[in-house]
Coordinates of N, CA and C and ligand atoms in Angstrom, one line a residue:
M1 N 110.4 92.9 97.5 CA 109.4 93.3 96.5 C 110.0 94.3 95.5
N2 N 110.2 93.8 94.4 CA 110.8 94.5 93.3 C 109.7 95.0 92.3
K3 N 109.4 96.2 92.1 CA 108.5 96.8 91.5 C 108.9 97.4 90.1
T4 N 110.2 97.6 90.1 CA 110.8 98.2 89.0 C 110.3 97.8 87.5
D5 N 110.3 96.6 87.5 CA 110.1 95.7 86.1 C 108.7 95.9 85.7
N6 N 108.0 96.8 86.4 CA 106.7 97.1 86.0 C 106.3 98.3 85.3
S7 N 107.3 99.1 85.0 CA 107.3 100.2 84.3 C 106.5 100.5 83.2
S8 N 106.3 99.3 82.4 CA 105.5 99.6 81.2 C 104.3 99.0 81.2
S9 N 103.7 98.9 82.5 CA 102.5 98.4 82.4 C 101.4 99.4 82.2
D10 N 100.3 99.2 81.5 CA 99.4 100.2 81.2 C 98.3 100.3 82.1
H11 N 97.5 101.3 81.8 CA 96.6 101.7 82.9 C 95.7 100.5 83.6
V12 N 95.2 99.7 82.7 CA 94.4 98.5 83.1 C 95.1 97.4 83.9
V13 N 96.3 97.1 83.4 CA 97.1 96.3 84.3 C 97.4 96.6 85.6
G14 N 97.8 98.1 85.6 CA 98.0 98.8 86.7 C 96.8 98.4 87.9
H15 N 95.6 98.8 87.3 CA 94.5 98.8 88.0 C 94.1 97.3 88.5
D16 N 94.2 96.4 87.7 CA 94.2 95.2 88.1 C 95.0 94.6 89.2
G17 N 96.2 95.1 89.1 CA 97.3 94.7 90.0 C 96.9 95.3 91.5
A18 N 96.4 96.4 91.3 CA 96.0 97.2 92.6 C 94.8 96.5 93.3
C19 N 93.9 96.1 92.4 CA 92.7 95.3 93.0 C 93.0 94.1 93.6
K20 N 94.0 93.2 92.9 CA 94.5 92.1 93.5 C 95.1 92.1 94.9
S21 N 95.9 93.2 95.1 CA 96.6 93.6 96.2 C 95.7 94.1 97.4
A22 N 94.7 94.8 96.8 CA 93.6 95.2 97.8 C 92.8 94.1 98.5
L23 N 92.5 93.0 97.4 CA 91.9 91.8 97.9 C 92.7 91.1 99.1
Q24 N 94.1 90.9 98.7 CA 94.9 90.3 99.4 C 95.2 91.0 100.8
A25 N 95.0 92.3 100.8 CA 95.3 93.0 102.0 C 93.9 92.9 102.9
A26 N 92.9 92.9 102.2 CA 91.6 92.5 103.1 C 91.5 91.1 103.5
E27 N 92.2 90.3 102.8 CA 92.1 88.8 103.2 C 92.8 88.7 104.5
N28 N 94.3 89.4 104.5 CA 95.1 89.4 105.6 C 94.6 90.1 106.9
H29 N 94.0 91.2 106.5 CA 93.4 92.0 107.5 C 92.5 91.0 108.4
C30 N 91.4 90.4 107.7 CA 90.3 89.6 108.3 C 91.1 88.5 109.0
K31 N 91.9 87.9 108.5 CA 92.6 86.7 109.0 C 93.3 87.1 110.4
K32 N 94.0 88.1 110.4 CA 94.5 88.8 111.6 C 93.6 89.2 112.7
Q33 N 92.4 89.6 112.2 CA 91.5 90.0 113.3 C 90.5 88.9 113.5
G34 N 90.6 87.9 112.8 CA 89.7 86.6 113.2 C 88.3 87.0 112.5
I35 N 88.1 87.6 111.4 CA 87.0 88.0 110.9 C 86.7 86.9 109.8
R36 N 85.4 86.7 109.7 CA 85.1 85.8 108.2 C 85.2 86.6 107.1
F37 N 85.9 86.4 106.1 CA 85.7 87.1 104.8 C 85.2 86.1 103.8
T38 N 83.7 86.0 104.1 CA 82.9 85.4 103.2 C 83.0 85.3 101.8
A39 N 82.5 84.4 101.0 CA 82.6 84.6 99.7 C 81.9 85.8 98.9
I40 N 80.9 86.1 99.6 CA 80.1 87.1 99.1 C 80.7 88.5 99.5
R41 N 81.4 88.7 100.6 CA 81.9 89.8 100.8 C 83.1 90.0 99.9
K42 N 83.9 89.0 99.6 CA 85.1 88.9 98.8 C 84.5 89.3 97.3
Q43 N 83.6 88.9 96.7 CA 83.0 89.0 95.4 C 82.5 90.5 95.4
I44 N 82.0 91.1 96.5 CA 81.4 92.5 96.4 C 82.8 93.4 96.4
L45 N 83.6 93.1 97.3 CA 84.8 94.0 97.4 C 85.5 94.1 96.0
Q46 N 85.6 92.7 95.2 CA 86.3 92.6 94.0 C 85.6 93.4 92.8
L47 N 84.4 93.5 92.9 CA 83.5 94.1 92.0 C 83.6 95.8 92.1
I48 N 83.7 96.1 93.2 CA 84.0 97.6 93.6 C 85.4 97.9 93.2
C49 N 86.4 96.9 93.5 CA 87.8 97.3 93.2 C 87.9 97.4 91.7
Q50 N 87.2 96.4 90.9 CA 87.5 96.5 89.5 C 87.0 97.5 88.8
S51 N 85.7 98.2 89.3 CA 85.3 99.4 88.7 C 86.1 100.6 88.8
H52 N 86.0 101.3 87.5 CA 86.8 102.5 87.6 C 86.1 103.6 88.3
H53 N 84.7 103.3 88.4 CA 83.9 104.4 89.2 C 83.1 103.9 90.3
A54 N 82.5 104.6 91.1 CA 81.7 104.6 92.3 C 80.4 103.4 91.7
V55 N 80.3 102.6 92.6 CA 79.3 101.3 92.5 C 78.1 101.6 93.1
K56 N 77.0 101.6 92.6 CA 75.6 101.5 93.4 C 75.2 100.1 93.8
A57 N 74.7 99.9 95.0 CA 74.3 98.7 95.6 C 73.4 97.8 94.6
Y58 N 72.4 98.6 94.0 CA 71.7 97.8 93.0 C 72.4 97.2 91.8
D59 N 73.6 97.8 91.5 CA 74.2 97.3 90.3 C 75.1 96.0 90.8
L60 N 75.5 96.1 92.2 CA 76.3 95.0 92.7 C 75.3 93.8 92.8
L61 N 74.1 93.9 93.0 CA 73.2 92.9 93.2 C 72.9 92.3 91.7
E62 N 72.9 92.9 90.8 CA 72.7 92.4 89.4 C 73.9 91.7 89.1
E63 N 75.0 92.2 89.6 CA 76.3 91.7 88.9 C 76.8 90.3 89.8
I64 N 76.2 90.2 91.0 CA 76.4 88.8 91.9 C 75.3 87.9 91.6
K65 N 74.3 88.2 91.3 CA 73.1 87.2 90.9 C 73.4 86.0 90.0
P66 N 74.3 86.1 89.1 CA 74.7 84.9 88.6 C 75.5 83.7 89.5
D67 N 76.2 84.4 90.2 CA 76.9 83.4 91.2 C 76.4 83.3 92.7
F68 N 75.4 84.0 92.9 CA 74.7 83.8 94.3 C 73.2 84.0 93.8
N69 N 72.6 82.9 93.3 CA 71.2 83.3 92.8 C 70.2 83.6 93.9
N70 N 70.5 83.3 95.3 CA 69.5 83.8 96.0 C 69.8 85.0 96.6
A71 N 70.8 85.7 96.2 CA 71.2 87.0 96.6 C 69.9 88.1 96.6
K72 N 69.7 88.7 97.9 CA 68.8 89.7 97.8 C 69.3 91.1 98.2
P73 N 68.5 92.1 98.2 CA 69.2 93.3 98.5 C 69.9 93.4 99.8
A74 N 69.3 92.8 100.6 CA 69.8 92.7 102.1 C 71.0 91.9 102.4
T75 N 71.3 91.1 101.5 CA 72.6 90.3 101.3 C 73.6 91.1 100.9
V76 N 73.4 92.1 99.9 CA 74.4 92.8 99.6 C 74.6 94.1 100.6
Y77 N 73.6 94.6 101.2 CA 73.7 95.6 102.2 C 74.6 95.2 103.3
R78 N 74.3 93.9 103.7 CA 75.0 93.5 104.8 C 76.5 93.2 104.4
A79 N 77.0 92.8 103.3 CA 78.4 92.6 102.9 C 78.9 94.1 102.7
L80 N 78.2 95.2 102.2 CA 78.6 96.5 102.2 C 78.9 97.2 103.6
D81 N 78.0 96.8 104.4 CA 78.0 97.4 105.9 C 79.4 96.9 106.4
F82 N 79.8 95.7 106.1 CA 80.9 94.9 106.8 C 82.1 95.5 106.0
L83 N 82.2 95.9 104.7 CA 83.4 96.3 104.0 C 83.5 97.6 104.5
L84 N 82.4 98.4 104.7 CA 82.5 100.0 105.2 C 83.1 99.9 106.5
K85 N 82.5 99.0 107.4 CA 83.0 99.3 108.8 C 84.6 98.8 108.7
E86 N 85.0 98.0 108.1 CA 86.4 97.5 108.2 C 87.1 98.4 107.3
G87 N 86.7 99.4 106.5 CA 87.4 100.5 106.1 C 87.9 100.1 104.5
F88 N 87.5 98.9 103.9 CA 87.9 98.3 102.8 C 87.3 99.3 101.6
I89 N 86.0 99.7 102.0 CA 85.3 100.7 100.8 C 84.9 101.8 101.6
H90 N 84.5 102.9 100.7 CA 84.0 104.0 101.3 C 82.8 104.6 100.6
K91 N 81.8 104.9 101.3 CA 80.6 105.6 100.6 C 80.6 106.8 100.0
V92 N 80.3 107.1 99.0 CA 80.3 108.5 98.4 C 78.8 108.9 98.4
E93 N 78.4 109.7 99.5 CA 77.3 110.0 99.9 C 76.4 110.8 98.7
S94 N 77.3 111.6 98.2 CA 76.6 112.5 97.1 C 76.1 111.8 95.9
L95 N 76.8 110.5 95.6 CA 76.3 109.6 94.6 C 75.5 108.4 95.0
N96 N 75.6 108.1 96.3 CA 74.8 107.0 96.8 C 75.7 105.7 96.2
A97 N 76.9 105.6 96.2 CA 77.7 104.6 95.7 C 78.9 104.5 96.4
F98 N 79.5 103.4 96.0 CA 80.7 103.0 96.8 C 82.0 102.8 95.9
I99 N 83.2 103.3 96.6 CA 84.3 103.1 96.2 C 85.4 102.1 96.8
A100 N 86.3 101.6 96.3 CA 87.4 100.9 97.2 C 88.5 101.8 97.6
C101 N 88.8 101.6 99.0 CA 89.7 102.4 99.4 C 91.1 102.3 98.8
N102 N 91.7 103.3 98.4 CA 92.9 103.2 97.6 C 94.1 102.9 98.4
Q103 N 94.0 102.6 99.7 CA 95.1 102.0 100.6 C 94.7 100.6 101.2
G104 N 93.8 100.1 100.6 CA 93.6 98.6 100.9 C 92.5 98.8 102.1
H105 N 92.6 99.4 103.2 CA 91.5 100.0 104.1 C 92.2 101.1 104.8
C106 N 91.1 101.9 105.3 CA 91.7 103.0 106.1 C 90.3 103.2 106.9
N107 N 90.4 104.0 108.2 CA 89.5 104.4 109.0 C 89.4 105.7 109.5
Y108 N 90.4 106.5 109.0 CA 90.4 107.9 109.3 C 89.7 108.8 108.4
E109 N 89.5 110.2 108.9 CA 88.9 111.0 107.9 C 89.7 111.2 106.4
R110 N 88.9 111.5 105.5 CA 89.2 111.5 104.2 C 88.5 112.6 103.3
M111 N 89.2 112.9 102.3 CA 88.4 113.8 101.2 C 88.4 113.0 100.1
L112 N 87.2 113.3 99.4 CA 87.0 112.5 98.0 C 86.8 113.6 97.0
L113 N 87.6 113.7 95.9 CA 87.4 114.5 94.9 C 86.9 113.9 93.8
I114 N 85.6 114.2 93.4 CA 84.8 113.6 92.4 C 84.7 114.4 91.3
C115 N 85.3 113.7 90.2 CA 85.2 114.5 88.7 C 84.1 114.3 88.2
T116 N 83.3 115.4 87.7 CA 82.1 115.4 87.4 C 82.1 115.1 85.8
Q117 N 83.3 115.0 85.2 CA 83.2 114.8 83.7 C 83.5 113.3 83.5
C118 N 84.8 112.8 84.1 CA 85.1 111.4 83.7 C 84.5 110.5 84.9
H119 N 84.0 111.2 86.3 CA 83.6 110.4 87.1 C 84.6 109.6 87.9
E120 N 85.9 109.7 87.7 CA 87.0 109.2 88.7 C 86.9 109.9 89.9
I121 N 87.3 109.2 90.9 CA 87.2 109.7 92.3 C 88.5 109.5 93.0
E122 N 89.2 110.5 93.5 CA 90.4 110.4 94.1 C 90.3 110.6 95.6
E123 N 90.9 109.5 96.4 CA 90.8 109.7 97.7 C 91.9 110.4 98.3
R124 N 91.9 111.4 99.2 CA 92.9 111.9 99.7 C 92.9 112.0 101.2
T125 N 94.0 112.1 101.9 CA 93.7 112.2 103.5 C 93.4 113.7 103.8
G126 N 93.8 114.8 103.1 CA 93.5 116.2 103.3 C 93.5 116.5 104.6
N127 N 94.8 116.2 105.4 CA 94.7 116.3 106.8 C 94.5 117.8 107.3
N128 N 95.0 118.9 106.4 CA 94.9 120.1 107.0 C 93.3 120.6 107.0
M129 N 92.9 120.4 105.8 CA 91.4 120.5 105.7 C 90.5 120.1 106.8
I130 N 90.8 118.9 107.0 CA 89.8 118.1 108.0 C 90.0 118.7 109.5
K131 N 91.5 119.1 109.7 CA 91.8 119.8 111.0 C 90.8 121.1 111.0
T132 N 90.8 121.8 110.0 CA 90.0 123.0 110.1 C 88.6 122.7 110.3
V133 N 87.9 121.8 109.5 CA 86.7 121.4 109.7 C 86.3 121.0 110.9
T134 N 87.2 120.1 111.6 CA 86.7 119.6 112.9 C 86.8 120.8 114.0
T135 N 87.9 121.7 113.8 CA 87.9 122.8 114.9 C 86.5 123.8 114.6
E136 N 86.1 123.9 113.4 CA 84.8 124.7 113.3 C 83.8 123.8 113.7
L137 N 83.6 122.6 113.8 CA 82.7 121.9 114.2 C 82.4 121.7 115.8
Q138 N 84.1 121.6 116.5 CA 83.9 121.7 117.9 C 83.4 123.2 118.5
Q139 N 83.8 124.0 117.7 CA 83.5 125.5 118.0 C 81.8 125.7 118.0
S140 N 81.3 125.0 117.0 CA 79.8 125.2 117.0 C 79.0 124.0 117.9
G141 N 79.7 123.1 118.4 CA 79.1 122.1 119.2 C 78.4 120.9 118.3
F142 N 78.6 121.2 116.9 CA 77.8 120.1 116.1 C 78.8 118.7 116.2
I143 N 78.0 117.8 116.2 CA 78.7 116.5 116.1 C 78.4 115.9 114.8
S144 N 79.5 115.6 114.1 CA 79.5 115.1 112.8 C 79.5 113.7 112.8
Q145 N 78.5 113.1 111.9 CA 78.5 111.7 111.7 C 79.3 111.1 110.7
I146 N 79.9 111.9 109.7 CA 80.6 111.3 108.6 C 82.0 111.6 108.8
K147 N 82.9 110.9 108.3 CA 84.3 111.1 108.2 C 84.7 111.5 106.9
T148 N 84.0 112.0 105.9 CA 84.2 112.0 104.4 C 83.8 113.5 104.1
I149 N 84.6 114.2 103.5 CA 84.3 115.4 102.8 C 84.5 115.3 101.3
E150 N 83.3 115.4 100.6 CA 83.1 115.2 99.3 C 83.3 116.5 98.4
I151 N 84.1 116.5 97.5 CA 84.2 117.9 96.6 C 84.0 117.4 95.3
Q152 N 83.0 118.0 94.5 CA 82.8 117.9 93.0 C 83.5 118.9 92.4
G153 N 84.0 118.3 91.2 CA 84.9 119.3 90.3 C 85.2 118.7 89.0
I154 N 86.4 119.2 88.6 CA 87.0 118.5 87.4 C 88.5 118.2 87.8
C155 N 88.8 117.0 87.4 CA 90.2 116.4 87.6 C 91.3 117.0 86.8
V156 N 92.4 116.7 87.1 CA 93.6 116.9 86.4 C 93.5 116.5 84.7
N157 N 92.8 115.2 84.6 CA 93.0 114.8 83.4 C 91.8 115.4 82.5
C158 N 90.8 116.0 82.9 CA 89.9 116.5 82.4 C 89.7 118.2 82.1
V159 N 90.8 118.8 82.8 CA 90.9 120.3 82.7 C 91.1 120.6 81.3
Ligands
ZN201 ZN1 90.5 104.8 102.4
ZN202 ZN1 88.0 113.7 85.1

């Protein structure tokens, strides 16, 4: 893999390239696990990948309707559940929307940094912070149901 000839690529090209490899990674993952990566699952992942912002289920339904004209909200939610479970996408609870995993897929704890100005979301592992939170939770006996810490603020590009 030679990536050095790619240095002049602009933001859009880079994003599309990342999207393509995310879809490829998802496809490989499903093949390896023997899971069916149906057309609708693929289409929804692609739409979320291509978006520069978190995407709402309702918008996804509107976007897939031309290709899947019998698509219902339940169709979209089922596909989203699948993509969430496999870690290809993550839910942004505070926005009630979805983003593509920046690593193709992951299933461990993460931090989402949400810019309130440009609406870009950065996914980070934030290991130390998660460890601190987990310790606090253990001490209080509280059982957390989410794996994501969301922080709203201003990103480096908007400061
Ligand atoms: Zn991830
Ligand atoms: Zn920003």
